Coordinates of C-alpha atoms in Angstrom, one line a residue:
Chain L
M1 CA -15.1 -7.8 -36.0
A2 CA -16.6 -8.3 -32.9
F3 CA -15.6 -6.0 -29.7
L4 CA -15.5 -8.9 -27.4
K5 CA -15.7 -12.3 -28.6
V6 CA -16.1 -15.2 -26.5
E7 CA -16.5 -18.5 -28.0
N8 CA -17.2 -22.0 -26.1
I9 CA -15.1 -21.1 -23.1
T10 CA -14.9 -23.7 -20.3
I11 CA -13.5 -24.0 -17.4
R12 CA -13.3 -27.1 -14.6
F13 CA -12.5 -27.3 -11.4
G14 CA -11.6 -30.8 -10.6
G15 CA -14.7 -32.7 -11.9
L16 CA -17.0 -29.6 -11.7
T17 CA -17.7 -27.7 -14.9
A18 CA -18.1 -24.5 -13.5
V19 CA -18.6 -22.8 -17.0
D20 CA -19.9 -25.1 -19.7
S21 CA -19.0 -24.1 -23.5
V22 CA -20.4 -20.6 -23.1
S23 CA -19.9 -18.4 -26.5
F24 CA -21.3 -14.3 -26.5
H25 CA -20.1 -11.4 -27.9
V26 CA -20.3 -7.8 -26.8
D27 CA -20.1 -4.9 -29.8
Q28 CA -18.6 -1.5 -29.2
G29 CA -20.9 1.2 -27.5
E30 CA -23.4 -1.9 -26.1
I31 CA -24.6 -2.5 -22.3
V32 CA -24.5 -6.3 -22.2
S33 CA -26.0 -7.9 -19.0
L34 CA -25.3 -11.2 -17.9
V35 CA -27.7 -12.6 -15.5
G36 CA -28.6 -15.8 -13.8
P37 CA -29.4 -17.3 -10.7
N38 CA -26.7 -17.8 -7.8
G39 CA -23.9 -20.1 -8.6
A40 CA -24.5 -19.9 -12.2
G41 CA -21.0 -19.3 -13.1
K42 CA -21.3 -15.4 -14.0
T43 CA -18.6 -14.3 -11.9
T44 CA -16.5 -17.0 -13.1
V45 CA -16.9 -15.5 -16.7
F46 CA -15.6 -12.4 -15.6
N47 CA -12.7 -14.0 -13.7
M48 CA -11.7 -15.8 -17.1
L49 CA -11.9 -12.7 -19.0
T50 CA -9.8 -11.0 -16.7
G51 CA -7.1 -13.4 -16.4
V52 CA -8.0 -14.5 -12.7
Y53 CA -8.6 -18.1 -13.9
Q54 CA -7.1 -20.0 -16.8
V55 CA -9.8 -21.2 -19.5
T56 CA -10.0 -24.8 -19.7
E57 CA -11.0 -24.7 -23.2
G58 CA -12.2 -22.2 -25.8
D59 CA -11.3 -18.8 -27.1
M60 CA -11.8 -15.4 -26.0
E61 CA -10.7 -12.3 -28.1
F62 CA -11.0 -8.4 -27.5
M63 CA -10.6 -6.0 -30.3
G64 CA -8.5 -8.7 -32.3
Q65 CA -6.2 -9.5 -29.6
K66 CA -6.2 -12.9 -27.8
L67 CA -7.3 -13.0 -24.4
L68 CA -6.2 -16.7 -23.3
D69 CA -3.1 -17.2 -21.5
K70 CA -2.8 -13.5 -20.4
T71 CA -2.1 -12.3 -16.9
P72 CA -4.6 -9.9 -15.2
Q73 CA -1.7 -7.4 -15.7
E74 CA -1.8 -7.9 -19.6
I75 CA -5.6 -8.0 -20.0
V76 CA -6.0 -4.9 -18.0
K77 CA -3.3 -2.9 -20.5
L78 CA -5.8 -4.3 -23.2
D79 CA -8.3 -1.8 -21.9
I80 CA -10.4 -4.1 -19.6
S81 CA -11.4 -3.2 -16.1
R82 CA -13.6 -4.6 -13.9
T83 CA -15.3 -4.2 -10.2
F84 CA -16.0 -6.9 -7.8
Q85 CA -19.3 -8.7 -6.4
N86 CA -17.9 -8.2 -2.8
L87 CA -16.2 -4.9 -2.4
R88 CA -12.4 -4.9 -3.1
L89 CA -11.2 -1.5 -2.5
F90 CA -8.2 -0.4 -0.8
P91 CA -10.0 0.5 2.4
K92 CA -7.0 2.2 3.9
L93 CA -6.3 4.7 1.2
R94 CA -8.3 7.7 0.5
V95 CA -11.0 7.9 -2.1
V96 CA -8.8 9.8 -4.5
E97 CA -5.8 7.5 -3.8
N98 CA -7.8 4.4 -4.9
V99 CA -8.8 6.2 -8.2
L100 CA -5.2 6.9 -8.2
V101 CA -4.0 3.5 -7.8
G102 CA -6.6 2.7 -10.8
M103 CA -4.4 5.0 -12.9
H104 CA -1.2 2.6 -12.1
I105 CA -0.6 1.4 -15.6
H106 CA -0.7 4.8 -17.3
T107 CA 1.7 6.7 -14.6
H108 CA 4.8 7.3 -16.5
Y109 CA 7.5 7.7 -14.1
N110 CA 9.8 5.2 -12.3
F111 CA 10.6 4.6 -8.9
F112 CA 13.7 7.3 -8.6
Q113 CA 11.5 9.9 -10.0
G114 CA 9.0 9.2 -7.5
L115 CA 11.5 9.2 -4.9
F116 CA 13.2 12.6 -5.7
H117 CA 9.7 14.3 -7.0
T118 CA 11.2 15.2 -10.3
P119 CA 9.7 17.7 -12.4
A120 CA 8.0 14.6 -14.2
Y121 CA 6.7 13.2 -11.1
R122 CA 5.4 16.5 -10.4
R123 CA 3.4 17.0 -13.8
Q124 CA 2.1 13.7 -13.9
E125 CA 1.0 13.5 -10.2
A126 CA -0.6 16.7 -10.8
E127 CA -2.4 15.3 -14.2
N128 CA -3.7 12.3 -12.4
I129 CA -5.0 14.0 -9.3
A130 CA -6.9 16.4 -11.6
K131 CA -8.4 13.3 -13.5
A132 CA -9.1 11.4 -10.7
V133 CA -11.2 14.2 -9.3
E134 CA -12.7 14.6 -12.5
I135 CA -13.9 11.0 -12.5
L136 CA -15.3 11.0 -9.2
D137 CA -17.0 14.4 -9.5
S138 CA -18.9 12.4 -12.5
I139 CA -19.8 10.0 -10.5
G140 CA -21.1 12.1 -7.8
M141 CA -18.3 10.9 -5.4
G142 CA -16.3 14.6 -5.6
K143 CA -17.5 15.6 -2.0
H144 CA -15.9 12.2 -0.6
I145 CA -12.0 12.6 -2.3
N146 CA -10.7 13.0 1.1
D147 CA -12.4 10.1 3.0
Y148 CA -10.9 6.7 3.5
A149 CA -12.2 4.3 1.3
G150 CA -13.4 1.7 4.3
S151 CA -15.1 4.4 6.0
L152 CA -18.0 4.9 3.5
P153 CA -21.1 3.3 3.2
Y154 CA -21.8 0.4 0.8
G155 CA -23.4 1.9 -2.2
D156 CA -20.6 4.8 -2.2
Q157 CA -18.0 2.1 -2.1
R158 CA -19.2 0.6 -5.2
K159 CA -19.4 4.1 -7.1
V160 CA -15.3 4.5 -5.9
E161 CA -14.8 0.8 -7.5
I162 CA -16.4 1.8 -10.7
A163 CA -14.4 5.0 -10.6
R164 CA -11.3 2.8 -9.9
A165 CA -12.1 0.7 -13.2
M166 CA -12.7 3.8 -15.2
A167 CA -9.2 5.2 -14.0
T168 CA -7.7 2.5 -16.1
D169 CA -8.7 4.0 -19.2
A170 CA -10.6 0.7 -19.8
K171 CA -12.8 0.5 -22.9
L172 CA -14.8 -2.2 -21.7
L173 CA -15.9 -2.4 -18.0
L174 CA -17.1 -5.3 -16.5
L175 CA -19.2 -4.6 -13.7
D176 CA -20.0 -7.4 -10.9
E177 CA -23.4 -6.5 -9.3
P178 CA -22.8 -2.7 -9.1
A179 CA -26.4 -2.4 -7.6
A180 CA -25.9 -4.9 -4.9
G181 CA -26.7 -3.2 -1.3
M182 CA -28.2 -0.3 -3.1
N183 CA -31.6 0.9 -2.1
P184 CA -34.2 1.7 -5.2
A185 CA -33.2 5.4 -5.1
E186 CA -29.5 4.8 -5.3
S187 CA -29.9 2.0 -7.8
E188 CA -32.1 4.6 -9.9
T189 CA -29.0 7.0 -10.0
L190 CA -26.7 4.0 -10.9
L191 CA -29.0 3.2 -13.9
Q192 CA -28.6 6.7 -15.0
F193 CA -25.0 6.3 -14.7
I194 CA -24.3 3.2 -16.4
R195 CA -26.5 5.1 -19.5
H196 CA -23.8 7.8 -19.2
L197 CA -21.1 5.6 -19.4
K198 CA -22.3 4.3 -22.5
S199 CA -22.8 8.0 -23.9
I200 CA -19.3 8.9 -23.4
G201 CA -18.2 5.8 -25.0
Y202 CA -17.7 2.9 -22.8
T203 CA -18.7 -0.5 -23.4
V204 CA -20.3 -2.2 -20.7
L205 CA -20.8 -6.0 -19.7
L206 CA -22.9 -6.0 -16.7
I207 CA -23.6 -9.0 -14.1
E208 CA -26.8 -7.7 -12.1
H209 CA -29.6 -9.2 -10.2
D210 CA -31.8 -6.0 -10.0
M211 CA -34.1 -6.5 -12.6
N212 CA -34.8 -2.8 -12.8
V213 CA -31.4 -2.1 -13.5
V214 CA -31.0 -4.9 -16.1
M215 CA -34.4 -4.4 -17.9
N216 CA -34.1 -0.8 -18.1
V217 CA -30.4 -0.5 -19.1
S218 CA -29.3 -3.5 -21.3
D219 CA -29.3 -3.7 -24.9
R220 CA -29.0 -7.3 -25.0
I221 CA -29.1 -10.1 -22.3
Y222 CA -27.4 -13.4 -21.8
V223 CA -28.9 -15.7 -19.2
L224 CA -26.8 -18.4 -17.5
D225 CA -27.6 -21.4 -15.6
H226 CA -25.8 -24.2 -14.1
G227 CA -22.6 -23.0 -16.3
K228 CA -24.6 -23.2 -19.6
L229 CA -26.0 -20.4 -21.3
I230 CA -29.7 -20.8 -21.7
A231 CA -31.2 -17.8 -23.3
E232 CA -30.0 -14.7 -25.2
G233 CA -31.9 -11.8 -26.6
L234 CA -33.3 -8.4 -25.9
P235 CA -34.9 -7.5 -23.0
D236 CA -38.5 -8.0 -23.8
E237 CA -37.8 -11.4 -25.2
I238 CA -35.5 -12.7 -22.2
A239 CA -38.4 -11.4 -19.6
N240 CA -40.9 -13.3 -21.3
N241 CA -38.7 -16.7 -22.0
Q242 CA -39.7 -19.6 -20.5
A243 CA -36.4 -21.6 -19.9
V244 CA -35.2 -18.0 -17.8
I245 CA -38.7 -18.1 -15.9
D246 CA -37.7 -21.7 -15.2
A247 CA -34.4 -21.2 -14.0
Y248 CA -35.2 -18.3 -11.8
L249 CA -38.6 -19.4 -10.0
G250 CA -37.4 -23.2 -10.4
G251 CA -39.1 -25.9 -12.7
E252 CA -38.7 -29.3 -10.4
R253 CA -36.4 -27.8 -8.0
E254 CA -36.8 -24.6 -5.9
K255 CA -34.1 -21.8 -6.3
H256 CA -33.4 -18.6 -4.8
A257 CA -35.0 -15.6 -6.7
E258 CA -33.1 -12.4 -6.5
D259 CA -35.9 -9.8 -7.5
Chain K
M1 CA -12.4 26.3 21.7
K2 CA -13.7 27.3 17.9
N3 CA -11.4 28.6 15.6
R4 CA -9.8 28.3 12.5
F5 CA -8.7 24.9 13.6
G6 CA -12.1 23.6 14.2
S7 CA -13.8 22.8 17.5
V8 CA -12.6 20.0 19.9
R9 CA -16.0 19.2 20.6
E10 CA -17.4 19.1 17.1
N11 CA -14.4 17.8 15.3
G12 CA -12.6 15.8 17.6
F13 CA -9.3 16.3 19.6
L14 CA -7.2 14.9 16.3
Y15 CA -8.9 17.2 13.9
V16 CA -7.9 19.9 16.2
F17 CA -4.3 19.0 16.6
E18 CA -3.3 18.0 13.3
H19 CA -4.8 21.0 11.5
F20 CA -3.0 23.3 14.2
V21 CA 0.3 21.4 13.6
D22 CA -0.3 21.7 9.7
F23 CA -1.0 25.5 10.2
F24 CA 2.3 26.3 12.3
K25 CA 4.3 23.5 10.2
W26 CA 7.3 25.7 9.3
P27 CA 7.7 27.5 12.8
L28 CA 7.5 24.1 14.5
V29 CA 10.2 22.4 12.2
A30 CA 12.3 25.4 12.9
I31 CA 11.8 25.1 16.4
L32 CA 12.6 21.5 16.4
G33 CA 15.4 22.0 14.1
A34 CA 16.9 24.4 16.5
A35 CA 16.3 22.1 19.2
L36 CA 18.0 18.9 17.6
I37 CA 21.0 21.0 16.5
C38 CA 21.7 22.5 20.1
T39 CA 20.7 18.5 21.6
P40 CA 24.6 17.6 21.9
N41 CA 25.4 20.7 23.8
F42 CA 22.5 20.1 26.5
G43 CA 23.3 19.3 30.1
F44 CA 21.6 16.2 30.1
M45 CA 23.8 14.8 27.2
T46 CA 26.3 12.7 29.5
P47 CA 28.0 10.2 27.0
A48 CA 25.6 7.6 28.6
N49 CA 22.5 9.3 27.2
T50 CA 24.1 10.4 24.1
R51 CA 24.4 6.9 23.0
I52 CA 20.8 6.5 24.3
V53 CA 19.4 9.2 22.1
I54 CA 21.7 7.7 19.1
M55 CA 20.1 4.5 19.6
I56 CA 16.3 5.9 19.5
I57 CA 17.6 7.6 16.2
L58 CA 19.0 4.6 14.9
Y59 CA 16.1 2.2 16.0
A60 CA 13.9 5.2 14.2
M61 CA 15.5 4.6 11.1
L62 CA 15.1 1.1 11.0
G63 CA 11.9 1.0 12.1
M64 CA 11.3 3.2 9.0
G65 CA 13.1 0.7 6.9
L66 CA 10.7 -2.1 8.2
N67 CA 7.6 -0.3 8.1
V68 CA 8.1 0.1 4.3
L69 CA 7.7 -3.8 4.2
I70 CA 5.4 -4.2 6.9
G71 CA 3.5 -0.9 7.2
Y72 CA 3.0 0.0 3.4
T73 CA 3.3 -3.6 1.8
G74 CA 1.9 -5.9 4.6
Q75 CA 4.4 -8.4 4.5
V76 CA 5.7 -9.3 7.7
S77 CA 9.7 -9.7 8.4
L78 CA 11.2 -11.4 11.7
G79 CA 14.2 -11.4 10.0
H80 CA 15.5 -7.5 9.9
A81 CA 18.1 -8.1 12.2
G82 CA 19.9 -10.1 9.5
F83 CA 19.9 -7.3 7.0
Y84 CA 21.1 -5.0 10.0
G85 CA 24.0 -7.4 10.7
I86 CA 24.8 -7.6 6.9
G87 CA 24.8 -3.9 6.9
A88 CA 27.3 -3.8 10.2
Y89 CA 29.7 -6.3 8.9
V90 CA 30.0 -4.9 5.4
C91 CA 30.6 -1.6 6.5
A92 CA 33.1 -2.4 8.9
L93 CA 34.8 -5.0 6.8
A94 CA 35.0 -2.5 4.1
M95 CA 36.8 -0.1 6.3
T96 CA 39.1 -2.1 8.3
K97 CA 40.1 -4.9 5.8
L98 CA 39.9 -2.8 2.8
G99 CA 40.6 0.7 4.3
W100 CA 37.7 2.1 2.2
P101 CA 36.7 5.5 4.0
F102 CA 33.4 5.6 5.8
W103 CA 30.8 6.7 3.2
P104 CA 31.5 4.4 0.4
S105 CA 31.7 1.6 3.2
L106 CA 28.4 2.7 4.3
L107 CA 26.9 2.7 0.6
A108 CA 28.3 -0.7 -0.1
A109 CA 26.6 -1.8 3.6
G110 CA 23.2 -0.7 2.2
L111 CA 23.7 -1.8 -1.5
F112 CA 24.7 -5.2 -0.2
A113 CA 22.3 -5.4 2.2
A114 CA 19.5 -4.6 -0.6
L115 CA 21.4 -7.3 -2.9
V116 CA 20.5 -10.0 -0.3
G117 CA 16.9 -8.3 0.0
L118 CA 16.5 -9.0 -3.4
L119 CA 17.4 -12.6 -3.3
L120 CA 15.2 -13.1 0.1
G121 CA 12.4 -11.6 -1.9
L122 CA 12.5 -13.9 -4.6
P123 CA 11.2 -17.1 -2.4
T124 CA 8.6 -14.9 -0.8
L125 CA 6.7 -14.4 -4.0
R126 CA 5.1 -17.5 -3.3
L127 CA 4.6 -17.1 0.5
S128 CA 2.8 -14.7 2.5
G129 CA 1.7 -14.3 6.3
T130 CA 3.1 -16.9 8.5
Y131 CA 5.0 -18.9 6.1
L132 CA 6.9 -15.5 5.4
S133 CA 7.5 -15.1 8.6
I134 CA 9.4 -18.3 9.1
V135 CA 11.4 -17.7 6.1
T136 CA 12.7 -14.3 7.2
L137 CA 13.4 -16.1 10.8
G138 CA 15.5 -18.7 9.3
F139 CA 17.2 -16.2 7.2
C140 CA 18.3 -14.0 10.5
E141 CA 19.6 -17.2 11.8
I142 CA 21.7 -18.2 8.9
V143 CA 23.1 -14.5 8.6
Q144 CA 23.6 -15.3 12.5
M145 CA 25.7 -18.7 11.7
I146 CA 27.4 -17.2 8.9
L147 CA 28.7 -14.2 11.1
K148 CA 29.7 -16.5 13.7
Q149 CA 31.2 -19.4 11.8
W150 CA 33.0 -17.8 9.0
E151 CA 36.0 -16.8 11.0
S152 CA 38.5 -16.1 8.2
V153 CA 36.2 -13.3 7.3
T154 CA 33.9 -12.1 10.2
N155 CA 36.4 -13.1 12.9
G156 CA 33.6 -15.5 14.5
N157 CA 32.7 -14.9 18.2
Y158 CA 35.2 -11.9 18.7
G159 CA 33.6 -9.7 16.4
I160 CA 35.4 -6.6 14.8
R161 CA 37.5 -4.3 16.3
N162 CA 39.3 -1.2 16.1
I163 CA 36.8 0.3 13.7
P164 CA 37.7 3.9 12.7
K165 CA 35.6 6.8 13.2
P166 CA 33.9 8.5 9.9
Y167 CA 35.3 11.7 8.6
L168 CA 33.5 14.2 6.9
F169 CA 35.4 16.7 5.1
G170 CA 38.5 16.0 7.2
L171 CA 36.1 16.4 10.6
K172 CA 36.3 13.4 12.5
L173 CA 32.8 12.4 13.8
D174 CA 32.6 10.8 17.2
M175 CA 30.5 10.8 20.7
K176 CA 32.2 13.9 22.1
N177 CA 31.9 16.4 19.5
G178 CA 28.4 15.2 18.3
G179 CA 29.5 14.2 15.1
L180 CA 27.8 10.5 15.4
F181 CA 24.8 12.0 16.8
Y182 CA 24.6 14.5 13.6
L183 CA 25.3 11.8 11.5
A184 CA 22.6 9.3 12.6
L185 CA 19.9 12.2 13.0
A186 CA 20.8 13.6 9.2
L187 CA 20.4 9.9 7.9
C188 CA 17.7 8.9 9.9
I189 CA 15.8 12.5 8.3
L190 CA 16.7 11.7 4.8
T191 CA 15.2 8.3 5.6
G192 CA 11.7 9.6 6.5
L193 CA 11.8 12.4 3.7
A194 CA 12.4 9.6 1.4
C195 CA 9.8 7.0 3.0
L196 CA 7.4 10.0 2.7
A197 CA 8.3 10.8 -0.9
I198 CA 7.6 6.8 -1.7
R199 CA 4.5 6.9 0.3
N200 CA 3.1 9.8 -1.9
S201 CA 4.4 8.1 -5.4
K202 CA 2.7 5.4 -8.0
S203 CA 5.2 3.0 -6.0
G204 CA 3.9 3.8 -2.3
R205 CA 0.2 3.5 -3.8
A206 CA 1.2 0.0 -5.2
F207 CA 2.6 -1.1 -1.8
M208 CA -0.2 -0.2 0.1
A209 CA -2.9 -1.4 -2.4
I210 CA -1.1 -5.0 -2.2
R211 CA -1.4 -5.0 1.5
D212 CA -5.0 -3.7 1.4
D213 CA -6.0 -6.3 -1.1
E214 CA -3.8 -8.0 -3.7
L215 CA -5.9 -9.6 -6.1
A216 CA -7.6 -6.0 -6.6
A217 CA -4.1 -4.2 -7.0
T218 CA -3.3 -7.2 -9.4
M219 CA -6.4 -6.1 -11.1
M220 CA -5.1 -2.6 -11.6
G221 CA -2.3 -3.7 -13.5
I222 CA 0.2 -3.8 -10.6
R223 CA 3.0 -6.3 -11.1
T224 CA 2.6 -7.4 -7.2
S225 CA 5.9 -9.8 -7.5
R226 CA 7.9 -6.8 -8.9
Y227 CA 6.7 -4.6 -6.1
K228 CA 7.1 -7.0 -3.1
I229 CA 10.4 -7.5 -4.2
L230 CA 11.1 -3.6 -4.6
A231 CA 9.5 -3.2 -0.9
F232 CA 12.2 -5.8 0.5
V233 CA 15.0 -4.0 -1.5
I234 CA 14.1 -0.7 -0.1
S235 CA 13.9 -2.2 3.3
A236 CA 16.8 -4.1 3.7
F237 CA 18.5 -0.9 1.9
I238 CA 17.5 1.2 4.8
T239 CA 18.1 -1.5 7.2
G240 CA 21.8 -2.1 5.7
I241 CA 22.4 1.7 6.1
G242 CA 21.4 1.4 10.0
G243 CA 23.8 -1.2 10.4
G244 CA 26.5 0.7 8.8
I245 CA 25.7 3.6 11.1
Y246 CA 25.7 1.0 14.2
C247 CA 29.4 -0.1 13.2
V248 CA 30.8 3.3 13.8
I249 CA 28.7 4.1 17.0
A250 CA 29.3 1.1 19.2
N251 CA 32.3 1.5 20.7
S252 CA 34.3 0.8 17.5
Y253 CA 33.5 -3.2 18.0
I254 CA 30.7 -5.0 16.6
E255 CA 30.0 -9.1 17.5
P256 CA 27.4 -11.1 16.1
T257 CA 25.1 -11.4 19.1
S258 CA 24.0 -7.7 18.2
F259 CA 22.1 -9.0 15.4
V260 CA 20.2 -11.9 16.8
F261 CA 16.2 -12.6 17.0
N262 CA 15.8 -10.5 19.9
T263 CA 16.6 -7.4 17.5
S264 CA 14.5 -8.2 14.8
I265 CA 11.7 -8.0 17.7
L266 CA 12.8 -4.8 18.9
I267 CA 12.8 -3.2 15.2
L268 CA 9.1 -4.8 14.8
S269 CA 8.4 -3.7 18.2
V270 CA 9.1 -0.1 17.1
V271 CA 7.1 -0.3 13.9
I272 CA 3.7 -2.0 16.0
V273 CA 4.3 0.2 18.7
G274 CA 4.6 3.4 17.0
G275 CA 1.9 3.1 14.4
L276 CA 2.3 1.0 11.4
G277 CA 2.3 2.9 8.1
T278 CA 3.6 6.0 9.5
V279 CA 6.8 7.6 9.9
R280 CA 6.1 9.8 12.9
G281 CA 5.0 6.4 14.9
M282 CA 8.6 5.1 14.0
V283 CA 10.2 7.9 15.8
F284 CA 7.9 7.5 18.8
G285 CA 8.1 4.0 18.9
S286 CA 11.8 3.8 19.3
A287 CA 11.8 6.7 21.9
L288 CA 9.3 4.9 24.0
L289 CA 10.9 1.5 23.9
W290 CA 14.6 2.9 24.6
L291 CA 13.6 5.2 27.1
F292 CA 11.0 3.0 29.0
P293 CA 13.6 0.7 30.5
Q294 CA 15.9 3.9 31.4
V295 CA 13.1 5.8 33.2
F296 CA 12.0 2.6 35.1
R297 CA 15.3 1.5 35.9
F298 CA 14.2 1.7 39.5
L299 CA 11.7 -1.0 39.2
N300 CA 14.7 -3.6 38.3
E301 CA 13.6 -6.8 36.8
W302 CA 10.0 -5.6 37.5
R303 CA 10.1 -3.1 34.7
F304 CA 10.4 -5.8 32.0
V305 CA 6.9 -7.4 33.2
I306 CA 5.5 -4.1 33.0
Y307 CA 7.1 -3.4 29.6
G308 CA 5.4 -6.8 28.7
V309 CA 2.1 -5.6 30.2
L310 CA 2.3 -2.6 28.1
L311 CA 2.8 -3.7 25.1
V312 CA -0.3 -6.3 25.6
L313 CA -2.6 -3.5 26.7
M314 CA -1.4 -1.3 24.0
M315 CA -2.5 -4.4 21.1
Q316 CA -5.5 -4.7 22.8
F317 CA -6.4 -1.3 23.4
R318 CA -4.7 0.7 20.4
P319 CA -3.9 -1.7 17.7
Q320 CA -3.0 0.8 15.1
G321 CA -0.3 2.0 17.5
A322 CA 0.4 5.0 19.4
L323 CA 0.6 7.3 16.4
G324 CA -0.9 5.6 13.9
W325 CA -4.4 7.3 13.5
Q326 CA -5.7 7.8 9.7
S327 CA -4.9 11.8 9.0
T328 CA -7.9 14.0 9.4
L329 CA -6.2 16.7 7.0
P330 CA -7.2 16.8 3.2
F331 CA -5.2 14.7 0.7
R332 CA -2.3 16.9 0.2
M333 CA -2.4 18.3 -3.3
S334 CA 0.3 20.2 -4.9
R335 CA 0.2 23.6 -6.3
A336 CA 0.3 22.2 -9.9
A337 CA -2.6 19.8 -9.1
R338 CA -4.4 22.3 -7.9
K339 CA -3.8 24.7 -10.9
R340 CA -5.0 21.8 -13.1
L341 CA -8.2 21.4 -11.2
K342 CA -8.8 25.3 -11.3
E343 CA -8.6 25.0 -15.1
R344 CA -11.0 22.0 -15.3
G345 CA -13.6 24.1 -13.2
L346 CA -13.5 21.4 -10.1
D347 CA -12.0 24.3 -7.7
A348 CA -14.8 23.2 -5.6
F349 CA -12.7 20.1 -4.4
I350 CA -9.5 22.0 -3.5
P351 CA -8.9 21.3 -0.2
G352 CA -9.2 24.6 2.0
Q353 CA -11.4 26.1 -0.4
G354 CA -15.6 24.9 -0.6
R355 CA -14.6 23.3 2.9
E356 CA -17.7 22.7 5.1
A357 CA -17.8 24.3 8.5

């Protein structure tokens, strides 16, 4: 049984078919990349997986559970978590508080226990803070736990987003262009970190334009163009696939190439 | 000046100030507490001044209530005078018509306002921003209408008279013995502590996450609708309690015109001038807005012009509010949290240890 199985998902916005009958699967412990030119529908796939958009047709399954008709809140409880293409941190909260928000669904005390700071609250908070610091330290953000998320440089904000996604205790992380806005040294560190995620048991579905990251970290790659899957395979196969080269460098029509 | 609090030149005034206050926290609390306890005996506490001081305390509390909604959750309300009026009338009616003692009446005022907050919170789930403001504005007007028109219960425009004074363990609380001052003060302090406790809990973080980015909050598994309603309920509860306090300090007499749109705006001004999202700001904002018209009494009607200019300048140059700064102190960790960090070999991240110069 596949870990994540997506079958023929389609979404239409009015007359526009943004994603057209796309199927793919991710096995446990894999790093799978979803690439394609801008506007190909990659982020839309993420939005369907996480319940932001309702799928028009098709089926999605994660660890034997149907993902269709589930709210984002239910999906995150099934252990899928994501980051965003254009940063969506909580800028006025501290870095450590951002990660604590990520632990929301695993914070087991109610409003009144929080109001009166009962022993249950104290225990849970202490445990969560330690865990949040541990996650941030593992991603090299330990020094910044007290900083306000909005005041961090772009690259660091991306790391906090990944830390926040990890804090949900997800098994599958959907990373939407984590290397965007990073310099080569930073994206090299990110590459190492994504490998580290795999080694500690995470499964990663990655959208990325930085081909250095994609080619070096992916176990398998899927290529989307105009909402359709045009290729899939190992990094080497994709790099030499004519359809992919056409999509990126433009066959008949000039398109934007990212790398 | 270079010392344990850092230097003004290198770290900035705020850093030094906050670290200084944090270091002398308990002595400062003791001094302030002693001053507040003695306040009713001070020479300047004439009956008129006592009333102003109590209003400052009351509006600080109302500000804290609205702050839960606007400052924490990012939902604007222009209708808080509605909850305030509901609280005042429920408390007054419970005492005069049902003959209840003050304390259960006060609780009823808070709970009833909270219930109305729950109902008002429901339609707001689909609304935000300007639309939400309009709904809350309409709510305020509806409450006003009910207070004026439902004469058999609210006595219409005549208001409710002869509201008895509260008793605590057989002791009558009034203006002369400072009892009402202590009553307002105690409830305001409790409210402030409750707001801080909420802010540092899962619920408070959920509120602020919704304020900062609702979609991201949803993706973290936060049931945003539920938390928005919760914010409405908490906010309405605090404001209802404030109304209950008002009904016993207002010369034993309340009328509908005390709970109009202007009152909503005054509460909103306290929150915005003081500093959105902070508790300290509510106290400051309330003091500023109540003292300004008193201190500049000699300017006659010009004081309202200056008052307006002051608010405009404030929004232009300090939109975060007078005391709305982001703390430069490290994230506060309980002893239990520090202990756990130590156990995991993360000592370096415990605030106050391994801090760079």
